[in-house]
CSV table of C-alpha atoms and ligand atoms in Angstrom, one decimal:
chain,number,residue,atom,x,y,z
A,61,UNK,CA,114.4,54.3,94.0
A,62,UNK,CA,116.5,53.2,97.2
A,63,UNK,CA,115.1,53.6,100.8
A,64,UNK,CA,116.8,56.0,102.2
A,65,UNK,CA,117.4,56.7,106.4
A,66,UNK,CA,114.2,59.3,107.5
A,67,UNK,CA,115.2,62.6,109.6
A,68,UNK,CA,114.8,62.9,112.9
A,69,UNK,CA,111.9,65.6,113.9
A,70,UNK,CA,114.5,66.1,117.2
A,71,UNK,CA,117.9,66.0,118.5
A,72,UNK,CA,119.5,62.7,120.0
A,73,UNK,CA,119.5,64.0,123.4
A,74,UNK,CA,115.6,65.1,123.0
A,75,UNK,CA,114.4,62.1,125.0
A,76,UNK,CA,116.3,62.1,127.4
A,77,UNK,CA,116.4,61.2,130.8
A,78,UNK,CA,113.7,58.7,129.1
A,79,UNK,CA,116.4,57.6,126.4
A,80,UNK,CA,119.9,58.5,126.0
A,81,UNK,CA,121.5,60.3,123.4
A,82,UNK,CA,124.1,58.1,122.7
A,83,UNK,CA,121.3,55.0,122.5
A,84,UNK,CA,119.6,57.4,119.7
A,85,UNK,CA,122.6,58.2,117.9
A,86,UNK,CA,123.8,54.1,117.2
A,87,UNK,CA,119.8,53.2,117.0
A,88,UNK,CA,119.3,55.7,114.4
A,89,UNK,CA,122.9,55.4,112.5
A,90,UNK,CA,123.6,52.1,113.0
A,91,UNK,CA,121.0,49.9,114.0
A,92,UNK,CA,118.1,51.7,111.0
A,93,UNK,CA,121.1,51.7,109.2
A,94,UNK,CA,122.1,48.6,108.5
A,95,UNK,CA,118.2,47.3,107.9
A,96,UNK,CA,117.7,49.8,105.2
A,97,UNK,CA,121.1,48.8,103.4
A,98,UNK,CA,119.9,45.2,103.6
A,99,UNK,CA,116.7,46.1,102.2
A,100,UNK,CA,118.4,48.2,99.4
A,101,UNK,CA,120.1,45.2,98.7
A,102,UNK,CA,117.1,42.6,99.0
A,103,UNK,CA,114.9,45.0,96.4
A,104,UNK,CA,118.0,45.9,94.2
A,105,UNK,CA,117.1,44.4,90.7
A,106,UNK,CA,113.7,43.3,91.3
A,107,UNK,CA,110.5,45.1,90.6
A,108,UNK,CA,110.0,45.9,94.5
A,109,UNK,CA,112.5,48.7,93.9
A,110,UNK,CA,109.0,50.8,92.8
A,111,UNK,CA,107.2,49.5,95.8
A,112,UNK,CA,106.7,51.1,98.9
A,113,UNK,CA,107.2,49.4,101.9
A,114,UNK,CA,104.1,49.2,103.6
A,115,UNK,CA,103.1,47.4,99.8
A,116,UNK,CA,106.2,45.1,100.2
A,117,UNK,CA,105.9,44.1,104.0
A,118,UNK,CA,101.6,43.4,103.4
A,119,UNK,CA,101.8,41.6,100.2
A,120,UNK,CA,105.5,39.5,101.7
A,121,UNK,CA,103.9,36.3,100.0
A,122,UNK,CA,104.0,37.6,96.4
A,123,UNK,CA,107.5,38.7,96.7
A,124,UNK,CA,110.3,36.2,95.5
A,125,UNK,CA,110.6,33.2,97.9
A,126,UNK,CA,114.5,34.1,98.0
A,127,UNK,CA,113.9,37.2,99.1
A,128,UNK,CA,110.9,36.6,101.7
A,129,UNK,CA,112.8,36.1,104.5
A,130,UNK,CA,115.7,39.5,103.8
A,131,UNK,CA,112.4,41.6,103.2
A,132,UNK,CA,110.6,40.8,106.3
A,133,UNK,CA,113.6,40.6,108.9
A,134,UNK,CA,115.3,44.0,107.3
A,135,UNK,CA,112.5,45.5,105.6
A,136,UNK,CA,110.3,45.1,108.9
A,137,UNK,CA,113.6,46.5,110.8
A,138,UNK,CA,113.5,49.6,108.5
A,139,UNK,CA,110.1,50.1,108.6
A,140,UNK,CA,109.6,49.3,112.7
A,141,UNK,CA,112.2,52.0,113.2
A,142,UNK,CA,110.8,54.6,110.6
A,143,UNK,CA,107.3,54.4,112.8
A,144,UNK,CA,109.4,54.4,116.5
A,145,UNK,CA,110.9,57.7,115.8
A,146,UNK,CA,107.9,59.3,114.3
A,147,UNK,CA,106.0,58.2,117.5
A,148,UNK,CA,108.4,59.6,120.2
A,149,UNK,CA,108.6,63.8,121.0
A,150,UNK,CA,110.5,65.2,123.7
A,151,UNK,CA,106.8,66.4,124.0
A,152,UNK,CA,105.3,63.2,124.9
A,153,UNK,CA,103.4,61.3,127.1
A,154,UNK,CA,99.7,61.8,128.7
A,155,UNK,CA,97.0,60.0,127.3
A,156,UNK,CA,95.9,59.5,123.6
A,157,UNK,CA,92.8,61.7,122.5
A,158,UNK,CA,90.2,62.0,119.9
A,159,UNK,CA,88.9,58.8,118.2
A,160,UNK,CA,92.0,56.4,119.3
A,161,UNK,CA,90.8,57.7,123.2
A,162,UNK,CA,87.4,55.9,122.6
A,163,UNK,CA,88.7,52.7,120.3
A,164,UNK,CA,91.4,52.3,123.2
A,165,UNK,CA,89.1,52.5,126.0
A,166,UNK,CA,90.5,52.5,129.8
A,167,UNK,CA,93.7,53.9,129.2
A,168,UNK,CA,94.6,52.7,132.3
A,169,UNK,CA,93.8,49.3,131.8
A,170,UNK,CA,95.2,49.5,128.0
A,171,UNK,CA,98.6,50.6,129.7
A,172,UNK,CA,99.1,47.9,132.0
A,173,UNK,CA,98.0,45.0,129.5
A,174,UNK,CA,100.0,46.8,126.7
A,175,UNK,CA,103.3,47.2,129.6
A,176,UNK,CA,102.1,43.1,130.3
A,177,UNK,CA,102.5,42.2,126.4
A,178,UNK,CA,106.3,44.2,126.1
A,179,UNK,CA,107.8,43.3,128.9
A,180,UNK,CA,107.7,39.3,128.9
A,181,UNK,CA,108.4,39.6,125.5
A,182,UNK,CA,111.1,37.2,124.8
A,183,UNK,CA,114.1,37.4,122.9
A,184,UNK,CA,114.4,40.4,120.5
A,185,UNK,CA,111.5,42.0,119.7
A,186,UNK,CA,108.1,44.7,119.6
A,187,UNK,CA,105.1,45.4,121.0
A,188,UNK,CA,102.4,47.4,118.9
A,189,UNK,CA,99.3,48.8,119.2
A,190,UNK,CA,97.8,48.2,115.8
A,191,UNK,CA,94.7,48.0,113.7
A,192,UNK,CA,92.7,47.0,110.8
A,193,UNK,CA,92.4,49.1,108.2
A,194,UNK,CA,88.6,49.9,108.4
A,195,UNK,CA,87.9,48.7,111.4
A,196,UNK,CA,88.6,51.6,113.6
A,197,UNK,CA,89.0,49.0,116.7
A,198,UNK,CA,92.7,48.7,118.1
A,199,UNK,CA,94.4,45.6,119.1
A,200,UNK,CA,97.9,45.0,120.7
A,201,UNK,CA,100.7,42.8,118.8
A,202,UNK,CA,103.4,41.2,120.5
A,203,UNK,CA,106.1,40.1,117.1
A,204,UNK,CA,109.1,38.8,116.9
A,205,UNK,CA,112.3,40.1,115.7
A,206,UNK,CA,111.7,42.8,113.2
A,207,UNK,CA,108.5,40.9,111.9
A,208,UNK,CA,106.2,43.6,110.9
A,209,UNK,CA,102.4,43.9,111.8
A,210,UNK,CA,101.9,44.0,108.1
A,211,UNK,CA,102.6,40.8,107.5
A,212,UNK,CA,99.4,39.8,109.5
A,213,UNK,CA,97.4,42.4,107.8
A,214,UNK,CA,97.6,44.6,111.0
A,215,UNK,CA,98.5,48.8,110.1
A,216,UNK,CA,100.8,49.7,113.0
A,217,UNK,CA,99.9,52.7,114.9
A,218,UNK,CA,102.4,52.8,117.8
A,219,UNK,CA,105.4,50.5,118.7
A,220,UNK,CA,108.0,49.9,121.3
A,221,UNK,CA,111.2,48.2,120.4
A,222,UNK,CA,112.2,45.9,123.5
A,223,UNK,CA,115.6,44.7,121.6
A,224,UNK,CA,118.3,45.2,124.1
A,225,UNK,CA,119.9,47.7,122.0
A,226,UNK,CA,117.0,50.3,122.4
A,227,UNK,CA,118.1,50.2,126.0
A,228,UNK,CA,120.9,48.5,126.9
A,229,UNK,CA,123.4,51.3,128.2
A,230,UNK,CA,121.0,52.7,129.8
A,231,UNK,CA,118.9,50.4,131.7
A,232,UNK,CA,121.4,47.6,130.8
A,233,UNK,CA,118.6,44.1,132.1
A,234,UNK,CA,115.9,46.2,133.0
A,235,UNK,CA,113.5,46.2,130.6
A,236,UNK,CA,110.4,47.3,132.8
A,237,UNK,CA,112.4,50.2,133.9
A,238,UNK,CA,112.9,51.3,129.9
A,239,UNK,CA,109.0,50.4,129.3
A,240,UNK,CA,107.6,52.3,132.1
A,241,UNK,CA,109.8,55.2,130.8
A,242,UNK,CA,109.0,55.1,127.6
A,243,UNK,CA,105.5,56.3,128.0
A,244,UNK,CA,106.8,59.3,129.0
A,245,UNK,CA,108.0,60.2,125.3
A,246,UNK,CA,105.2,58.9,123.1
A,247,UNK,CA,104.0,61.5,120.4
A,248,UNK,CA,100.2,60.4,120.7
A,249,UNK,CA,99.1,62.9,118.4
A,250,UNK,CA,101.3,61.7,115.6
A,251,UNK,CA,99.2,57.8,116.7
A,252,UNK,CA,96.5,59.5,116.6
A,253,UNK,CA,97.1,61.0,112.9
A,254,UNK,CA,97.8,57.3,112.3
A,255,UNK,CA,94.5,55.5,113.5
A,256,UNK,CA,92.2,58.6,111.8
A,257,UNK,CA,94.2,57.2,108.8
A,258,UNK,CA,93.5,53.8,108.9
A,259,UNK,CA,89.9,53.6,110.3
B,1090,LIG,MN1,116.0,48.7,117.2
């Protein structure tokens, strides 16, 4: 069965004056877009057309060696994407609560040294906060490209995307400017779902 382009739980214009509509509408339609058709095409054929993609993405090694490097740049795109809408609301913001409050700690602190991980980041890229399964301790990921967090064993709980097209005609260079506004739109009870999972 083919991926297929998730719903959004809110209109384009929903995040705004955090993030534009018009940088939803090409994220979501184009950008997602084109990383789940190049993962349709990677799996088509194989037997990782039954797999899901948290299975494909944490077990890359075992998949074909042809395919290794299609599944992790456009499967990791797909699946980065899936997560970063799930975690924004145009209900966001605040601070996290239940058991992520006490496995972040200082939520202070965690904000500047997760804002301190995104920001410098160079090239394309994301910045999670992420976990292992069982551990119920968080840790934050800086990753390349579309790399996914699964890849190192990691389940990802939150994610920014600091690729210029999350925020380009908006913010256009400035990247800090997009973080720092970004916090203002994270669904923490959706995170929190997501480390109660995990732990
Ligand atoms: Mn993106």
């Amino acid at each position: 069965m083919a991926f297929e382009l998730p719903e959004l739980k809110y209109a384009y214009d929903a995040l705004e004056p955090h993030i534009d509509a018009r940088t939803m509408e090409i994220h979501h339609t184009k950008h997602h877009n084109t990383y789940l058709t190049n993962l349709n095409n990677a799996v088509a054929g194989t037997d990782l057309e039954s797999k899901s993609i948290e299975d494909i993405l944490s077990n890359l090694s075992s998949a074909p060696a042809d395919k290794q490097g299609a599944l992790n740049f456009h499967g990791g795109g797909y699946d980065n994407h899936c997560i970063f809408w799930a975690t924004m609301s145009s209900e966001g913001g605040g601070e996290p609560g239940g058991a992520l409050a006490g496995a972040i700690g200082d939520f202070a602190a965690f904000k500047e040294k997760f804002t301190g991980a995104a920001v410098p980041l160079q090239g394309s890229g994301w910045c999670w906060l992420c976990t292992k399964a069982g551990s119920g301790a968080v840790e934050i990921k800086a990753m390349p490209n579309q790399t996914s967090v699964r890849t190192e064993g990691y389940v990802p709980l939150l994610g920014i995307d600091v690729w210029e097209h999350a925020y380009y005609l908006n913010y256009q260079n400035r990247r800090p400017d997009y973080v720092a506004a970004w916090w203002n739109v994270v669904n923490w009870g959706e995170v929190e779902a997501r480390f109660d999972a995990a732990k």
